[in-house]
Short mmCIF file of C-alpha atoms and ligand atoms in Angstrom, two decimals:
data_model
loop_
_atom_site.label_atom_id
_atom_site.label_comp_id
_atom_site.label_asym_id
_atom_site.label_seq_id
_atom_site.Cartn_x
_atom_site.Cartn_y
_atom_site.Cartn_z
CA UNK A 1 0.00 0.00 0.00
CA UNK A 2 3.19 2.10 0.38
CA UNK A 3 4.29 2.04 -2.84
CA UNK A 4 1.45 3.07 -5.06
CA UNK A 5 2.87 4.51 -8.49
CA UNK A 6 0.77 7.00 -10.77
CA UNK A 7 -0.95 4.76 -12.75
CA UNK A 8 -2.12 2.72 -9.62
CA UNK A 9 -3.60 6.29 -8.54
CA UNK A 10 -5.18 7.32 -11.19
CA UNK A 11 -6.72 3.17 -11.40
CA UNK A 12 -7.71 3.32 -7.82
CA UNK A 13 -9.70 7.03 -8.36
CA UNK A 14 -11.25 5.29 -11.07
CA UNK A 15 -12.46 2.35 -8.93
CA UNK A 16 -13.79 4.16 -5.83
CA UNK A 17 -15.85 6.46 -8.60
CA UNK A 18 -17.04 3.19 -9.66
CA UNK A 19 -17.27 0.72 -7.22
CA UNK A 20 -16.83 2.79 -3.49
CA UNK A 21 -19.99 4.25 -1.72
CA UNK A 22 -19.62 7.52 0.07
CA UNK A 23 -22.28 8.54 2.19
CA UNK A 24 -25.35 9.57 0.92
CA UNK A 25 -24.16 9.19 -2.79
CA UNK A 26 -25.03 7.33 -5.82
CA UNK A 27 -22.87 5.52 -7.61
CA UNK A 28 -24.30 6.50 -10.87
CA UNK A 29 -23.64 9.86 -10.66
CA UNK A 30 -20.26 9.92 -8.08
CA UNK A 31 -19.79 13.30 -6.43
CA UNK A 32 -16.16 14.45 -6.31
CA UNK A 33 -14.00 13.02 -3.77
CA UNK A 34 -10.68 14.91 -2.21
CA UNK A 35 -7.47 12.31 -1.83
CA UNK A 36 -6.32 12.65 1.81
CA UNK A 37 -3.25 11.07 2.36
CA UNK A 38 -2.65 12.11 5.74
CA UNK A 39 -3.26 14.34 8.49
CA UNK A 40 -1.63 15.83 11.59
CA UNK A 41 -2.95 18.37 13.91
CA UNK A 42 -5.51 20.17 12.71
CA UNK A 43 -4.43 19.82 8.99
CA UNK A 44 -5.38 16.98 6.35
CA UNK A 45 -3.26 16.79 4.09
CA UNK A 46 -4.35 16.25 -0.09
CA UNK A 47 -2.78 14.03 -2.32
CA UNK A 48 -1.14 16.74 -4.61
CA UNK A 49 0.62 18.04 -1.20
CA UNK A 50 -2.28 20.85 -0.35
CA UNK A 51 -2.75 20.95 2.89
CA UNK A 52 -6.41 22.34 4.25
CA UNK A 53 -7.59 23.10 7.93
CA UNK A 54 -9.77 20.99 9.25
CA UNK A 55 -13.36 23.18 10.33
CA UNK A 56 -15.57 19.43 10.46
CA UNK A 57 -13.50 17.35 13.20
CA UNK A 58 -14.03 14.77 10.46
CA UNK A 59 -17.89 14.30 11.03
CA UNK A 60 -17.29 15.97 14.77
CA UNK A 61 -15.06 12.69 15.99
CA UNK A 62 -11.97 14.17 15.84
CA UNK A 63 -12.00 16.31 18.65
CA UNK A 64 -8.41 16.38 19.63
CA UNK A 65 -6.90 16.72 16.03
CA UNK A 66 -5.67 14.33 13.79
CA UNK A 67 -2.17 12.22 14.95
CA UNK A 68 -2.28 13.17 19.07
CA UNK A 69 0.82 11.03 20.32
CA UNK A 70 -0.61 10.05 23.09
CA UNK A 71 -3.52 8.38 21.70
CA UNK A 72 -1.38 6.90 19.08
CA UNK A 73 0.40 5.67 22.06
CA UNK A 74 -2.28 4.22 24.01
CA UNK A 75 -3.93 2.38 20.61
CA UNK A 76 0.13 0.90 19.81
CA UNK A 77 0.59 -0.13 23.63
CA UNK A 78 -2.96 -2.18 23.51
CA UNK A 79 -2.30 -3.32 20.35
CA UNK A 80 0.49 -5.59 21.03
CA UNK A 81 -1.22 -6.62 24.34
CA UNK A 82 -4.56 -7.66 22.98
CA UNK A 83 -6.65 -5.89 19.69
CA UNK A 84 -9.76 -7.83 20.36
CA UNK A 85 -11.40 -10.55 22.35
CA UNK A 86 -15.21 -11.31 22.58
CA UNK A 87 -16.66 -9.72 25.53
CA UNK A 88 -18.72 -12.36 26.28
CA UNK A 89 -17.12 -14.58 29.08
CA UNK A 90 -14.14 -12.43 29.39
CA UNK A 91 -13.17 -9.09 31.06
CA UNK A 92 -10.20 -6.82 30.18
CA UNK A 93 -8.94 -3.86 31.44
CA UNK A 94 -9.86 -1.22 29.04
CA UNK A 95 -13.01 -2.00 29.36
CA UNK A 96 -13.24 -2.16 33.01
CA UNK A 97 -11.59 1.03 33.07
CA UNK A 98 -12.83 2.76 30.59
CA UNK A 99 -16.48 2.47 32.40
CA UNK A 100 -15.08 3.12 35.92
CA UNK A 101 -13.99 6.71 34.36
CA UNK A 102 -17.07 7.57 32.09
CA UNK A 103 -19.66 6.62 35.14
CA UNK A 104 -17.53 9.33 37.35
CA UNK A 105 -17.80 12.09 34.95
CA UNK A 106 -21.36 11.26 33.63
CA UNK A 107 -24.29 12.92 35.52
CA UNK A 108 -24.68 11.24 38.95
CA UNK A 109 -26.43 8.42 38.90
CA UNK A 110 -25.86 7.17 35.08
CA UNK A 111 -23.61 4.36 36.44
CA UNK A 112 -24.20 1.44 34.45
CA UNK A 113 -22.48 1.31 30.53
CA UNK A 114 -22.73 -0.98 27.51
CA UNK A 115 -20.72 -0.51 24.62
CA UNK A 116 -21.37 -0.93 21.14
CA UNK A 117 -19.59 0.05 18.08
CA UNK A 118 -21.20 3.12 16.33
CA UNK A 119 -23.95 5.97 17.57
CA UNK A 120 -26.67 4.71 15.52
CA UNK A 121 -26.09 1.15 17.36
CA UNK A 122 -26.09 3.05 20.71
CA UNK A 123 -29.47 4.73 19.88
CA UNK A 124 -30.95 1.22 18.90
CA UNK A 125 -29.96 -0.31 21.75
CA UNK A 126 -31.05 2.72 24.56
CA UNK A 127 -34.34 2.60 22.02
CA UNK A 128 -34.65 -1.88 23.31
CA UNK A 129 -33.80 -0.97 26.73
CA UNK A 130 -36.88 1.68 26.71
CA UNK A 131 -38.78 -1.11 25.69
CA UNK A 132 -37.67 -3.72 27.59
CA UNK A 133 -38.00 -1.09 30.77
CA UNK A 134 -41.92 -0.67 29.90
CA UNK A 135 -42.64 -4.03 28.89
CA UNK A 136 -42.56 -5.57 32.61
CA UNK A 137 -44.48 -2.67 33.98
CA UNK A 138 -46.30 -0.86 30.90
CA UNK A 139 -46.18 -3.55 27.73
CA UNK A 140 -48.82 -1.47 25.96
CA UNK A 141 -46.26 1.05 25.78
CA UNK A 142 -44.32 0.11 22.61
CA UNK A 143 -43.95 3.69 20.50
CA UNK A 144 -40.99 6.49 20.73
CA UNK A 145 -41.92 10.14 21.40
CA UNK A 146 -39.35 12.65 19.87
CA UNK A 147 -39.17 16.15 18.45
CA UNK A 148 -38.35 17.60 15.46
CA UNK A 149 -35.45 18.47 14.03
CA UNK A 150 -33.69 15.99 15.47
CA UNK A 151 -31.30 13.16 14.00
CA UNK A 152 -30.57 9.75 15.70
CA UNK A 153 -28.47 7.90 13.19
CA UNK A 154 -29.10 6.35 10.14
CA UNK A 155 -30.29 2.58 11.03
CA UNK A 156 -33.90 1.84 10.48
CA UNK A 157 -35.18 2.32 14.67
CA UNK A 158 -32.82 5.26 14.81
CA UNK A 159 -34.16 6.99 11.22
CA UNK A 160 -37.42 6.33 12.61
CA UNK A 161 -36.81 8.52 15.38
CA UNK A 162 -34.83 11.08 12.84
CA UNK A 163 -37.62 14.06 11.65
CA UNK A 164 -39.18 12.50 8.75
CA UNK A 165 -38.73 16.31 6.60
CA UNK A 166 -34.90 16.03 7.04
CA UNK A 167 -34.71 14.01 3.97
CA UNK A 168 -32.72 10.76 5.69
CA UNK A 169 -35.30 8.53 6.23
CA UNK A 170 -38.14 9.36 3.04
CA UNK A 171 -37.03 6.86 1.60
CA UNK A 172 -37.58 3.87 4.17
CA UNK A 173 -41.29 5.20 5.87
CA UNK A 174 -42.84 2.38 4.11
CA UNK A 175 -40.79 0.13 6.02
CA UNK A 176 -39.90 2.34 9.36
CA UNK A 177 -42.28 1.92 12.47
CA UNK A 178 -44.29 5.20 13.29
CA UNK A 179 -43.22 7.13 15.85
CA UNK A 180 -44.74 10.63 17.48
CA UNK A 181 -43.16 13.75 16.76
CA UNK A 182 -43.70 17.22 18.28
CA UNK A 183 -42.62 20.72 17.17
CA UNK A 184 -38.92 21.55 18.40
CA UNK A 185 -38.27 23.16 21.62
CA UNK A 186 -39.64 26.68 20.20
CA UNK A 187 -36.89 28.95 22.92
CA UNK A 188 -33.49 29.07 21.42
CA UNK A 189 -30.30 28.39 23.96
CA UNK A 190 -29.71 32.31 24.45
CA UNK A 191 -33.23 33.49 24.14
CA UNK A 192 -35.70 33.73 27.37
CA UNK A 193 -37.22 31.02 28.92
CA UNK A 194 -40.96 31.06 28.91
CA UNK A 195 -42.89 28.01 30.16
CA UNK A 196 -45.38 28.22 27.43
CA UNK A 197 -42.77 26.18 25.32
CA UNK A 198 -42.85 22.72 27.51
CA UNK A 199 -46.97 22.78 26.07
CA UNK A 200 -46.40 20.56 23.45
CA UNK A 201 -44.78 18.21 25.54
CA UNK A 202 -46.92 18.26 28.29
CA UNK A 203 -50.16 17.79 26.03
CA UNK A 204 -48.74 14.95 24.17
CA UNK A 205 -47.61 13.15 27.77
CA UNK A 206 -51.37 14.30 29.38
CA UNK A 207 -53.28 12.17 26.16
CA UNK A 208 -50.64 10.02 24.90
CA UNK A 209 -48.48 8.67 27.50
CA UNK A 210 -50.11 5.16 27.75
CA UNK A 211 -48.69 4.23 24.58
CA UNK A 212 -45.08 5.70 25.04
CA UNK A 213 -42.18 3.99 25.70
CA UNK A 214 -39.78 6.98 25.82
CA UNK A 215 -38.83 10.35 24.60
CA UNK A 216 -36.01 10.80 23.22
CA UNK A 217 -34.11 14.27 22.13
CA UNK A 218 -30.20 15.70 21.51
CA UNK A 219 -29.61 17.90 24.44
CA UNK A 220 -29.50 21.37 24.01
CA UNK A 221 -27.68 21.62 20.27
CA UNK A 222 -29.37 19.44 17.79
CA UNK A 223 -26.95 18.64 15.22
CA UNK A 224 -27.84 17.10 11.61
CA UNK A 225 -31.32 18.19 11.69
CA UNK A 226 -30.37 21.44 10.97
CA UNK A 227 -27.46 22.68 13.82
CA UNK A 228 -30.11 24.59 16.00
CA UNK A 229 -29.76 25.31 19.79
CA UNK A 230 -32.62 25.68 22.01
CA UNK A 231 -33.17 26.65 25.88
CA UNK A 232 -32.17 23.76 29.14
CA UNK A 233 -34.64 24.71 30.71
CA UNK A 234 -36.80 22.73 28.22
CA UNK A 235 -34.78 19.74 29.44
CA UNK A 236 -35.41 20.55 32.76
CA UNK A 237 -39.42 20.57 32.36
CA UNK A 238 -38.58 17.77 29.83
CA UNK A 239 -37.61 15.37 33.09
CA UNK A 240 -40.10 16.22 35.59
CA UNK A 241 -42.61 15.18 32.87
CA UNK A 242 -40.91 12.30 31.92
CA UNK A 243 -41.45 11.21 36.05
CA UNK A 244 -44.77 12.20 36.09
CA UNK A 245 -45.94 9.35 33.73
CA UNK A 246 -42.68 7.37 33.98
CA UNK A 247 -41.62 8.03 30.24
CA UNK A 248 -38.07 6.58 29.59
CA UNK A 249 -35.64 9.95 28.92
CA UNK A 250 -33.23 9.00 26.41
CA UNK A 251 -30.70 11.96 26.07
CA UNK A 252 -28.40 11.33 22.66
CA UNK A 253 -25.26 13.38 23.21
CA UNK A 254 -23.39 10.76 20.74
CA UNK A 255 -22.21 14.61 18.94
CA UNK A 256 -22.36 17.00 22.04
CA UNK A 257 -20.34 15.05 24.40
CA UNK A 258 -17.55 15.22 25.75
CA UNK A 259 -17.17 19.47 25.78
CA UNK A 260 -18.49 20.54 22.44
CA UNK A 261 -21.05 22.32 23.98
CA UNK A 262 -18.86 24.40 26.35
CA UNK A 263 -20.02 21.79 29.34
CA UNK A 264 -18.61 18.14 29.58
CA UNK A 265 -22.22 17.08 28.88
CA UNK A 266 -24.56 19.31 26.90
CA UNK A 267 -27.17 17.62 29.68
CA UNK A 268 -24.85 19.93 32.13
CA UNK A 269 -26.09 23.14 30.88
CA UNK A 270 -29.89 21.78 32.70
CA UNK A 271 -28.14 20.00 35.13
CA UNK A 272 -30.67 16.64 34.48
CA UNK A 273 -30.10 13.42 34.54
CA UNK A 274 -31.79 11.27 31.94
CA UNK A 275 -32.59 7.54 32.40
CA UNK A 276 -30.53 6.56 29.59
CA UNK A 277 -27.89 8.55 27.44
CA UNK A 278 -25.78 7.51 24.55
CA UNK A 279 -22.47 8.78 23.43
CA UNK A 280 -20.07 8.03 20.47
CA UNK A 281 -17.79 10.12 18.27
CA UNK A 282 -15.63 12.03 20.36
CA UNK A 283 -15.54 9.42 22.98
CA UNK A 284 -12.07 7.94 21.03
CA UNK A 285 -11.26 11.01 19.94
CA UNK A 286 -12.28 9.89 16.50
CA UNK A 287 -9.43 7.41 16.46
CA UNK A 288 -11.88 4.24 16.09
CA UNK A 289 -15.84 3.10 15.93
CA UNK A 290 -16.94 3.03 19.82
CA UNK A 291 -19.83 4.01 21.49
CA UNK A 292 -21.28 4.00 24.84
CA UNK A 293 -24.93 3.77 26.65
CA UNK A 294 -25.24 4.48 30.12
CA UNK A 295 -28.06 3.81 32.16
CA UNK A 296 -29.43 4.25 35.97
CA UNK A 297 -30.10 1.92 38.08
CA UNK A 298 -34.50 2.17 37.64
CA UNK A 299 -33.50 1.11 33.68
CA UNK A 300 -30.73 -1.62 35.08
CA UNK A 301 -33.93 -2.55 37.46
CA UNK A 302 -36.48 -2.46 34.57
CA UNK A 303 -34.67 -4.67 32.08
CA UNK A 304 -34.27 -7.21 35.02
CA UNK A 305 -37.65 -7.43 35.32
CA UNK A 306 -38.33 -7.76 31.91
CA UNK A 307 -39.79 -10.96 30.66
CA UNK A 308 -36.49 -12.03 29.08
CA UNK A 309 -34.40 -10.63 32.21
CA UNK A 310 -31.56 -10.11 30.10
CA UNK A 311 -30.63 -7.71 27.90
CA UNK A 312 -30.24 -9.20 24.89
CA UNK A 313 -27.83 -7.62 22.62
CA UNK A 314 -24.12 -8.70 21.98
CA UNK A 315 -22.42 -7.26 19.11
CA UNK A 316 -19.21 -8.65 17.48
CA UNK A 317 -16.63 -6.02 18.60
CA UNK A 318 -18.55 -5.07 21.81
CA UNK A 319 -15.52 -3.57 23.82
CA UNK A 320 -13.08 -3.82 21.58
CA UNK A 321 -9.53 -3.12 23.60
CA UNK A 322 -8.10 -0.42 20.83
CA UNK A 323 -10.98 0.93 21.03
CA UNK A 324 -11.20 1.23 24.95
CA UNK A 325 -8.07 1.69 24.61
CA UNK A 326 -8.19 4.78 22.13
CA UNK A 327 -11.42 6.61 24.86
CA UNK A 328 -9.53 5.80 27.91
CA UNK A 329 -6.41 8.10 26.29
CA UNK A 330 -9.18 10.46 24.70
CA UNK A 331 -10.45 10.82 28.53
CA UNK A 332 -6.60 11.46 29.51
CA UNK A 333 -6.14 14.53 27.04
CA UNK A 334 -10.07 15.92 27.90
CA UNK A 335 -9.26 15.57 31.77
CA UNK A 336 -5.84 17.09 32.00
CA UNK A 337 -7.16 20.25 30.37
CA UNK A 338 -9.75 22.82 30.78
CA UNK A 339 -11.42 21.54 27.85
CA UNK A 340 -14.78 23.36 28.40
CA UNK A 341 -12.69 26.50 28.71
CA UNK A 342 -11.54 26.06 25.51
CA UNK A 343 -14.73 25.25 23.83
CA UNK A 344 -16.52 28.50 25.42
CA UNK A 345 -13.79 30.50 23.90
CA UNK A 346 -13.89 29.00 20.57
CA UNK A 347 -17.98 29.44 20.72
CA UNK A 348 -16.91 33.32 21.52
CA UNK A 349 -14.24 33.41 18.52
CA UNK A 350 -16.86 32.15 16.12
CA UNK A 351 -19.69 34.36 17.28
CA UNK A 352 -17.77 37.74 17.16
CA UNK A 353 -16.23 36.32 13.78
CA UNK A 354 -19.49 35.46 11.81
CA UNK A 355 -21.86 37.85 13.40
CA UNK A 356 -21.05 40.47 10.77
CA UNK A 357 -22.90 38.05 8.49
CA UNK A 358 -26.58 38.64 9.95
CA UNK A 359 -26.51 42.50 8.03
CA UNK A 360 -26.42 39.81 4.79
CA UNK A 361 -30.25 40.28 4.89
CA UNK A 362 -31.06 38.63 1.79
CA UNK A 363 -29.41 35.16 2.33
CA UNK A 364 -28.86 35.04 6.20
CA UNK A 365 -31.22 34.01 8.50
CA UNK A 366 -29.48 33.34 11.52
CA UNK A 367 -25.76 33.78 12.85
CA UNK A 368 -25.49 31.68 16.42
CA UNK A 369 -22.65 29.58 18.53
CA UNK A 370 -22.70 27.11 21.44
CA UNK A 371 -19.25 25.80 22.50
CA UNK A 372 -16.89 24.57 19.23
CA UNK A 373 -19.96 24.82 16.76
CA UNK A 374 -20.53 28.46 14.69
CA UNK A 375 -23.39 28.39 12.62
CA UNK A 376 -24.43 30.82 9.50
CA UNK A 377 -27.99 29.66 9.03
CA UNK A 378 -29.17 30.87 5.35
CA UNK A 379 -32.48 31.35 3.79
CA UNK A 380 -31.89 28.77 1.27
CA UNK A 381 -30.60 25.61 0.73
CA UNK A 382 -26.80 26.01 -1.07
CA UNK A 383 -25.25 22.82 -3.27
CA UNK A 384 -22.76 21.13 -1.00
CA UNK A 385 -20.15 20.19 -4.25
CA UNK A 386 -19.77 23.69 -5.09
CA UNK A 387 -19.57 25.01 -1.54
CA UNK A 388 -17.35 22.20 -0.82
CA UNK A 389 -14.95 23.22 -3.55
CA UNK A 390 -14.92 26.69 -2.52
CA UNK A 391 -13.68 25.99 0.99
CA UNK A 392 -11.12 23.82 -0.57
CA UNK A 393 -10.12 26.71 -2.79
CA UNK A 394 -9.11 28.40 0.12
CA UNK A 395 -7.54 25.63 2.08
CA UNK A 396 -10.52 24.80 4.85
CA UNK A 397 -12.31 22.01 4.82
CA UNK A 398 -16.31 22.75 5.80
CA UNK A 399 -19.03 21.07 4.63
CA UNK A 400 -22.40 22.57 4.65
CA UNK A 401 -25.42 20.75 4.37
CA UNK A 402 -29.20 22.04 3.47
CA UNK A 403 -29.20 25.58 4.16
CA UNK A 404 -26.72 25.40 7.07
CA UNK A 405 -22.77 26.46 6.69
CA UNK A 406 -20.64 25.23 9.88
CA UNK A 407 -17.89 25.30 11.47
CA UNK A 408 -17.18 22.32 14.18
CA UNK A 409 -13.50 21.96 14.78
CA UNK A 410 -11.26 20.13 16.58
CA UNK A 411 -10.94 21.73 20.05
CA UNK A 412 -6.89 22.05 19.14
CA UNK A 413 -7.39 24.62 16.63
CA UNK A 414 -5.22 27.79 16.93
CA UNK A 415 -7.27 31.22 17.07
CA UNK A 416 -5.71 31.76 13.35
CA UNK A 417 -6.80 28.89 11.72
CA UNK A 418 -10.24 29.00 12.92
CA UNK A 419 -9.69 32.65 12.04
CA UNK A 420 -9.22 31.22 8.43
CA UNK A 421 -12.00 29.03 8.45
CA UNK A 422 -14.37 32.18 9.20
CA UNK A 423 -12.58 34.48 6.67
CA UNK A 424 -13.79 31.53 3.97
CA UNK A 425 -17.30 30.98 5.10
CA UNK A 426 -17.93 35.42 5.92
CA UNK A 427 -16.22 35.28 1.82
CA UNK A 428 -18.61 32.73 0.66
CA UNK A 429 -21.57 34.33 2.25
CA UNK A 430 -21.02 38.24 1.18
CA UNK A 431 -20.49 36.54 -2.04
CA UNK A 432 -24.35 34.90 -1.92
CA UNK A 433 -25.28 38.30 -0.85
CA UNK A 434 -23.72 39.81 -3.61
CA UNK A 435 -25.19 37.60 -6.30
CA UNK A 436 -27.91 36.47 -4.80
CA UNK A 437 -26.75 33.02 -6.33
CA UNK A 438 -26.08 29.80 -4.38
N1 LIG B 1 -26.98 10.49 17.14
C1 LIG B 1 -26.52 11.72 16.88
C2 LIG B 1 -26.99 12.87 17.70
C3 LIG B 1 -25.61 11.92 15.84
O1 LIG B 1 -25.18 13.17 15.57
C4 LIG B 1 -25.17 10.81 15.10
C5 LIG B 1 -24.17 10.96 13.94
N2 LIG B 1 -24.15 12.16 13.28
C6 LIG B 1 -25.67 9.55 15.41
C7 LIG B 1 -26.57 9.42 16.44
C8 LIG B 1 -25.25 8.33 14.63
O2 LIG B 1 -23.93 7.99 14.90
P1 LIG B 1 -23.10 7.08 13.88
O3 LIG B 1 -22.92 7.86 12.64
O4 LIG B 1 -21.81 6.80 14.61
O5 LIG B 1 -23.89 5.84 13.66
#
């Protein structure tokens, strides 16, 4: 694989055009693809030596950068110990550990963990422990309550949690169960709170809560479904509802964990615990595919007395040691710093940086930051190719989606190259302005 000469290159772009899925592509129509060869810091690195800063945290994984030492470290020192075992049977270390740590920074009382292999696999499995939870003491209650805007992951009890208008799950609502939706949290994170926006909610619970499982929301900054930020205090009202007709609270902070949000949890800002919470992503660092769910003890309780007493799920690679290994040195470099210091500053870099961009009447609608996420919300949707290639253009690597540009970078980024990144997107955007083209 070392030695690839130019006509290997130039065969091997020819077969992934032909042969390699991206994500959310067709391979009858490929849309460009950038050769990254490598990638240190907060630079990746292009096959024809261009180097471009990285505003995405590759999919918001990578939250430490690309080629930290000492998680390279801690992924080299596991690997010639043990790379993988089956859980099942057998304990190791980074396991053990790795669950010790997360249930003593998690909120208090979220002190039992399963791990799985992706965040969509997290949210199915917190989705069969809802279930299992109602089915010894409610087993009429079978659906999901969520809101919209919201994203879950892309497998099929995860999409059908995912707002049906975002466009990921059309396709499969033949096949998807039906779940209830309800409008967004209507107060946005900086605006003020007014009671009037838990109504929703509380109807719903008041006339539907025989037949629901659980409710289940991204705390505080929802990300895919369209990067918007709304009020704790909705989480906060969110809970004492969810007690009132013992509704399973499934908090999915597999993107704002771990600091993003300028608190170690983005449950933090409301200071709630929910019965179940997933994480993913950042919890390696973005080095490799782990994810976590962590439960209290009424949900450990519930699945006990479940019919089947078990929980029964056991992935392949559940646990795998590099990965463990890769979160336990993730934990290391988020617990030695002041990592929510850092993320509050970058959320104050981006705002003063893009705010500029609300006078850009005719294509902005909304300019907003919470922790290491900046936001230029626009009036329309742009194309992502041509936006992508802009960025590139200019050495930053963004990707906008639907009618959102964003910046979500590694928390390692220096004040000038997120500096960059902003310089691109407030370019792009007086351009829009400007032409009134997207
Ligand atoms: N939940 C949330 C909130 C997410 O943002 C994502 C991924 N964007 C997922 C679940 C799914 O995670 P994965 O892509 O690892 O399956």
């Amino acid at each position: 694989m070392n030695n690839i000469n130019s006509n290997d290159e130039k065969e091997l772009k020819e077969f992934d055009e032909n042969h390699v899925w991206h994500p959310y592509t067709s391979l009858n129509s490929p849309i460009p693809t950038y050769h990254v060869v490598s990638a240190e810091g907060c630079l990746l690195r292009l096959d024809d030596g261009r180097e471009l800063i990285d505003g995405m945290s590759s999919w918001w994984a990578c939250c430490h950068g690309y080629g930290n030492q000492h998680l390279i470290d801690c992924i080299t020192d596991q690997l010639n110990k043990l790379s993988h075992v089956m859980f099942a049977g057998f304990r190791h270390d980074p396991a053990t550990v790795l669950c010790k740590r997360l249930t003593s920074m998690l909120p208090e009382g979220l002190d039992y963990v399963f791990l799985a292999d992706s965040g969509s696999v997290a949210v199915e499995i917190a989705l069969k422990m809802a279930i299992q939870y109602q089915s010894a003491k409610h087993p009429e209650r079978t659906r999901f309550l969520t809101v919209r805007g919201g994203y879950h992951g892309d497998t099929m009890a995860a999409m059908s949690v995912t707002d049906p208008g975002s466009g990921f799950s059309s396709e499969y609502q033949s096949y998807i169960p039906k779940q209830y939706f309800i409008e967004r949290p209507a107060i946005s994170f900086h605006d003020e709170w007014n009671d009037s926006a838990i109504e929703p909610l509380a109807l719903y619970l008041k006339e539907h809560h025989q037949e629901t499982a659980a409710f289940i929301l991204e705390p505080v900054m929802q990300g895919a479904g369209g990067m918007y930020f709304y009020h704790p205090q909705y989480l906060v009202k969110a809970r004492e509802l969810c007690d009132r007709y013992d509704i399973v609270m499934i908090c999915d902070e597999i993107a704002t964990g771990f600091g993003r949000t300028g608190k170690m949890f983005a449950c933090n800002h409301a200071g709630i615990v929910p019965d179940i919470m997933t994480l993913g992503k950042g919890l390696t660092g973005g080095m490799m595919t782990l994810s976590a769910v962590a439960v209290t003890a009424k949900i450990r309780d519930g699945i006990s007395a479940s019919p089947a007493k078990v929980l029964m799920h056991g992935p392949t690679f559940m646990a795998n040691p590099l990965a463990c290994a890769a979160a336990n040195g993730s934990l290391d470099l988020l617990l030695s710093g002041d990592v929510c210091a850092r993320t509050v500053h970058i959320e104050k870099l981006l705002y003063d940086g893009l705010k500029e961009l609300t006078a850009c009447k005719r294509v902005v609608k909304d300019v907003r930051s919470l922790g290491a996420c900046g936001v230029v919300e626009l009036n329309r949707p742009v194309d992502t190719v041509r936006m992508q290639k802009f960025f590139v253009d200019r050495g930053v690597w963004l990707r906008p989606f639907g009618n959102i540009i964003y910046i979500y970078p590694p928390f390692i980024i220096s004040d000038e190259q997120l500096e960059a990144c902003m310089k691109a997107v407030r370019e792009l955007v007086h351009i829009l302005d400007r032409d009134g083209e997207y």
